[in-house]
Coordinates of C-alpha atoms in Angstrom, one line a residue:
X1 CA 9.2 -28.1 -53.1
X2 CA 6.6 -27.8 -50.4
X3 CA 8.2 -24.7 -49.0
X4 CA 8.2 -23.0 -52.4
X5 CA 4.5 -23.7 -52.8
X6 CA 3.8 -22.1 -49.5
X7 CA 5.9 -19.1 -50.4
X8 CA 4.0 -18.7 -53.7
X9 CA 0.7 -19.0 -51.9
X10 CA 1.7 -16.4 -49.4
X11 CA 2.9 -14.1 -52.1
X12 CA -0.3 -14.3 -54.2
X13 CA -2.4 -14.0 -51.0
X14 CA -0.6 -10.8 -50.1
X15 CA -1.0 -9.4 -53.6
X16 CA -4.7 -10.3 -53.6
X17 CA -5.2 -8.6 -50.2
X18 CA -3.4 -5.5 -51.3
X19 CA -5.4 -5.4 -54.5
X20 CA -8.7 -5.7 -52.6
X21 CA -7.7 -2.9 -50.3
X22 CA -6.8 -0.7 -53.3
X23 CA -10.0 -1.5 -55.1
X24 CA -12.1 -0.8 -52.0
X25 CA -10.3 2.5 -51.5
X26 CA -10.9 3.5 -55.1
X27 CA -14.6 2.5 -54.7
X28 CA -15.1 4.8 -51.7
X29 CA -13.2 7.6 -53.3
X30 CA -15.4 7.4 -56.4
X31 CA -18.5 7.1 -54.3
X32 CA -17.5 10.2 -52.3
X33 CA -16.8 12.2 -55.5
X34 CA -20.3 11.2 -56.8
X35 CA -22.4 11.5 -53.6
X36 CA -20.4 13.9 -51.5
X37 CA -20.7 14.4 -47.8
X38 CA -23.6 12.5 -46.2
X39 CA -23.3 13.5 -42.6
X40 CA -23.2 17.3 -42.8
X41 CA -24.4 19.1 -39.7
X42 CA -25.9 21.9 -41.8
X43 CA -27.6 21.9 -45.2
X44 CA -28.9 24.2 -47.8
X45 CA -32.6 24.5 -47.1
X46 CA -33.8 27.0 -49.7
X47 CA -32.6 29.5 -52.4
X48 CA -34.7 32.4 -53.4
X49 CA -33.8 34.5 -56.4
X50 CA -35.6 37.8 -57.2
X51 CA -34.9 39.3 -60.6
X52 CA -36.0 42.9 -61.2
X53 CA -35.8 45.8 -63.5
X54 CA -34.5 49.0 -61.8
X55 CA -33.9 52.5 -62.9
X56 CA -32.3 55.8 -61.9
X57 CA -34.0 59.0 -63.0
X58 CA -31.5 61.4 -64.4
X59 CA -32.1 65.1 -63.9
X60 CA -32.9 66.5 -67.4
X61 CA -35.6 68.4 -69.3
X62 CA -37.4 65.2 -70.1
X63 CA -40.3 64.0 -67.9
X64 CA -38.6 60.6 -67.8
X65 CA -34.8 60.2 -68.3
X66 CA -34.0 56.7 -67.0
X67 CA -30.8 54.8 -66.7
X68 CA -32.0 51.1 -66.6
X69 CA -30.4 48.2 -64.7
X70 CA -31.3 44.7 -63.9
X71 CA -30.8 43.2 -60.4
X72 CA -30.8 39.6 -59.2
X73 CA -31.1 39.2 -55.5
X74 CA -30.0 35.8 -54.2
X75 CA -31.0 34.6 -50.7
X76 CA -29.4 31.4 -49.4
X77 CA -31.1 29.8 -46.4
X78 CA -28.9 27.4 -44.4
X79 CA -30.4 25.2 -41.6
X80 CA -29.1 22.7 -39.0
X81 CA -29.7 19.0 -39.8
X82 CA -31.2 18.0 -36.5
X83 CA -30.6 14.3 -37.2
X84 CA -26.9 14.7 -38.0
X85 CA -25.8 17.8 -36.1
X86 CA -24.0 17.0 -32.8
X87 CA -24.0 20.5 -31.3
X88 CA -21.8 21.9 -34.1
X89 CA -22.1 25.7 -34.8
X90 CA -21.5 27.6 -37.9
X91 CA -18.2 29.5 -37.7
X92 CA -18.6 31.4 -41.0
X93 CA -20.1 31.1 -44.5
X94 CA -18.0 32.1 -47.5
X95 CA -19.0 32.7 -51.2
X96 CA -16.0 32.5 -53.4
X97 CA -14.9 32.2 -57.1
X98 CA -17.9 34.1 -58.5
X99 CA -17.8 33.8 -62.3
X100 CA -20.1 35.3 -65.0
X101 CA -20.5 33.2 -68.1
X102 CA -22.2 33.5 -71.5
X103 CA -22.4 37.2 -71.4
X104 CA -20.7 39.7 -73.8
X105 CA -20.7 42.7 -71.4
X106 CA -19.2 41.0 -68.3
X107 CA -17.7 44.3 -67.2
X108 CA -21.3 45.5 -66.6
X109 CA -21.8 42.9 -63.8
X110 CA -21.2 43.8 -60.2
X111 CA -21.7 41.8 -57.0
X112 CA -23.1 43.8 -54.1
X113 CA -23.7 43.0 -50.5
X114 CA -26.5 44.3 -48.2
X115 CA -26.1 47.6 -46.4
X116 CA -29.4 47.3 -44.6
X117 CA -31.6 44.7 -43.0
X118 CA -35.0 45.8 -44.4
X119 CA -35.7 44.0 -47.7
X120 CA -37.2 47.2 -49.1
X121 CA -34.0 49.1 -49.1
X122 CA -31.4 46.4 -48.5
X123 CA -29.1 47.5 -51.3
X124 CA -29.8 51.3 -51.3
X125 CA -26.3 52.2 -50.1
X126 CA -24.5 49.3 -51.7
X127 CA -21.7 50.5 -53.9
X128 CA -18.7 48.2 -53.3
X129 CA -18.2 45.6 -56.0
X130 CA -17.3 42.1 -54.5
X131 CA -17.1 40.3 -57.8
X132 CA -13.4 39.6 -57.5
X133 CA -13.4 39.2 -53.8
X134 CA -14.2 36.5 -51.3
X135 CA -17.5 37.2 -49.5
X136 CA -17.6 36.2 -45.8
X137 CA -20.5 36.1 -43.4
X138 CA -19.3 35.6 -39.8
X139 CA -21.3 33.6 -37.2
X140 CA -23.3 35.6 -34.6
X141 CA -26.2 35.0 -32.3
X142 CA -28.7 36.3 -34.9
X143 CA -28.7 37.1 -38.6
X144 CA -27.6 40.6 -39.6
X145 CA -27.5 41.1 -43.4
X146 CA -26.3 44.7 -42.8
X147 CA -23.3 43.5 -40.8
X148 CA -22.8 40.4 -43.0
X149 CA -23.5 38.0 -40.1
X150 CA -25.3 34.7 -40.0
X151 CA -26.8 33.0 -37.0
X152 CA -24.5 30.3 -35.6
X153 CA -27.4 27.8 -35.6
X154 CA -28.4 28.4 -39.2
X155 CA -29.7 31.4 -41.1
X156 CA -29.6 33.5 -44.3
X157 CA -26.9 35.1 -46.4
X158 CA -27.6 37.3 -49.4
X159 CA -25.9 38.9 -52.3
X160 CA -27.0 40.8 -55.5
X161 CA -25.8 40.1 -59.0
X162 CA -26.2 43.5 -60.6
X163 CA -26.3 44.2 -64.3
X164 CA -25.8 47.9 -64.5
X165 CA -26.3 50.3 -67.4
X166 CA -28.3 47.9 -69.6
X167 CA -29.8 50.9 -71.5
X168 CA -31.6 54.2 -71.3
X169 CA -35.2 55.5 -71.8
X170 CA -36.3 59.1 -72.3
X171 CA -39.8 60.3 -72.7
X172 CA -41.8 63.6 -72.4
X173 CA -45.2 61.9 -73.0
X174 CA -45.5 58.9 -70.7
X175 CA -47.6 59.7 -67.6
X176 CA -46.2 56.8 -65.7
X177 CA -43.6 54.1 -66.2
X178 CA -44.5 50.4 -66.0
X179 CA -41.6 48.3 -65.1
X180 CA -42.0 45.1 -67.2
X181 CA -41.0 43.8 -70.6
X182 CA -42.8 46.8 -72.3
X183 CA -40.2 49.2 -70.8
X184 CA -37.4 47.1 -72.1
X185 CA -38.9 47.2 -75.6
X186 CA -39.3 51.0 -75.5
X187 CA -35.6 51.2 -74.6
X188 CA -34.8 48.9 -77.5
X189 CA -33.4 46.2 -75.1
X190 CA -33.7 42.6 -76.2
X191 CA -34.4 40.4 -73.2
X192 CA -32.4 37.6 -74.7
X193 CA -29.3 39.8 -74.6
X194 CA -29.7 40.1 -70.8
X195 CA -29.3 36.4 -70.1
X196 CA -26.2 35.1 -68.5
X197 CA -25.0 32.3 -66.1
X198 CA -23.4 32.9 -62.7
X199 CA -21.5 30.3 -60.7
X200 CA -20.0 30.5 -57.2
X201 CA -18.6 28.3 -54.5
X202 CA -20.5 28.1 -51.2
X203 CA -18.5 27.1 -48.2
X204 CA -19.9 26.4 -44.8
X205 CA -17.4 26.2 -42.0
X206 CA -18.2 24.9 -38.5
X207 CA -16.6 25.6 -35.2
X208 CA -14.9 22.2 -35.5
X209 CA -12.8 23.7 -38.3
X210 CA -14.4 21.6 -41.0
X211 CA -15.2 23.3 -44.3
X212 CA -18.0 21.9 -46.6
X213 CA -17.9 23.2 -50.1
X214 CA -20.2 23.0 -53.1
X215 CA -20.7 24.9 -56.4
X216 CA -23.9 26.8 -57.2
X217 CA -24.9 27.8 -60.8
X218 CA -27.9 29.9 -61.8
X219 CA -29.3 31.2 -65.1
X220 CA -30.2 34.9 -64.7
X221 CA -32.6 36.6 -64.9
X222 CA -34.8 33.9 -63.6
X223 CA -37.6 34.5 -66.2
X224 CA -38.8 37.0 -68.9
X225 CA -40.3 40.3 -67.7
X226 CA -43.4 40.0 -69.9
X227 CA -46.1 41.2 -67.4
X228 CA -44.1 42.1 -64.4
X229 CA -40.9 43.9 -63.5
X230 CA -40.1 41.4 -60.7
X231 CA -39.7 37.6 -61.2
X232 CA -39.1 35.4 -58.2
X233 CA -37.8 31.8 -58.2
X234 CA -37.8 29.5 -55.2
X235 CA -35.5 26.5 -55.2
X236 CA -35.8 23.8 -52.5
X237 CA -34.7 20.7 -54.3
X238 CA -31.0 20.1 -54.1
X239 CA -30.4 16.5 -55.2
X240 CA -27.8 17.8 -57.7
X241 CA -25.9 19.8 -55.1
X242 CA -22.9 17.9 -53.7
X243 CA -21.0 19.2 -50.7
X244 CA -17.4 17.9 -50.1
X245 CA -14.9 18.6 -47.3
X246 CA -12.0 20.8 -48.3

């Protein structure tokens, strides 16, 4: 009788211990899914998005014969977390799974990469569409947007979300063109029709072979072009951005 009692006690003690281990494991899994990685050697410091109205002047008999487009230049700044980084270096930064949502003319959207280092003409020679490709910035000693390289100690990567052929404008009377909301109205373009959402995965890989992944989502353009043809948004609050190991 006494032996049976001891067996029962051992059995239920074992079940209790296993249950505790399972519950603790579930707790940490849920905690990780909610909070993500807490000891990343690198972090997203700042995101700058510059939305603009662009045009190409077509050769015609009109003084102005413009093909209009709308560009959204995204700059992602990644820096080392000095408190948590134990001499790890960036190996590469990838941007993957770019998706355009809530836009009827998705075929108009292209994803371009820099072909120069000067911000004034950074996309002048950019023609290749990376929308359905994985974008990769390889680590180097310094940033080079033109060569798609990022400094191994932290730096910047960039891409353009380009909405081409949004409309045309022809005129023989205008002495100059003002690139703001008034130009869109003259071209019978409704600003509301230009809005869309873009999402993408950002992956930071270190020289330890660890890949940290998060998803970024932005509403584009960043604002209405009421009094200006360029709208800039600076983001430096990332409490809702969660990185996880792949």
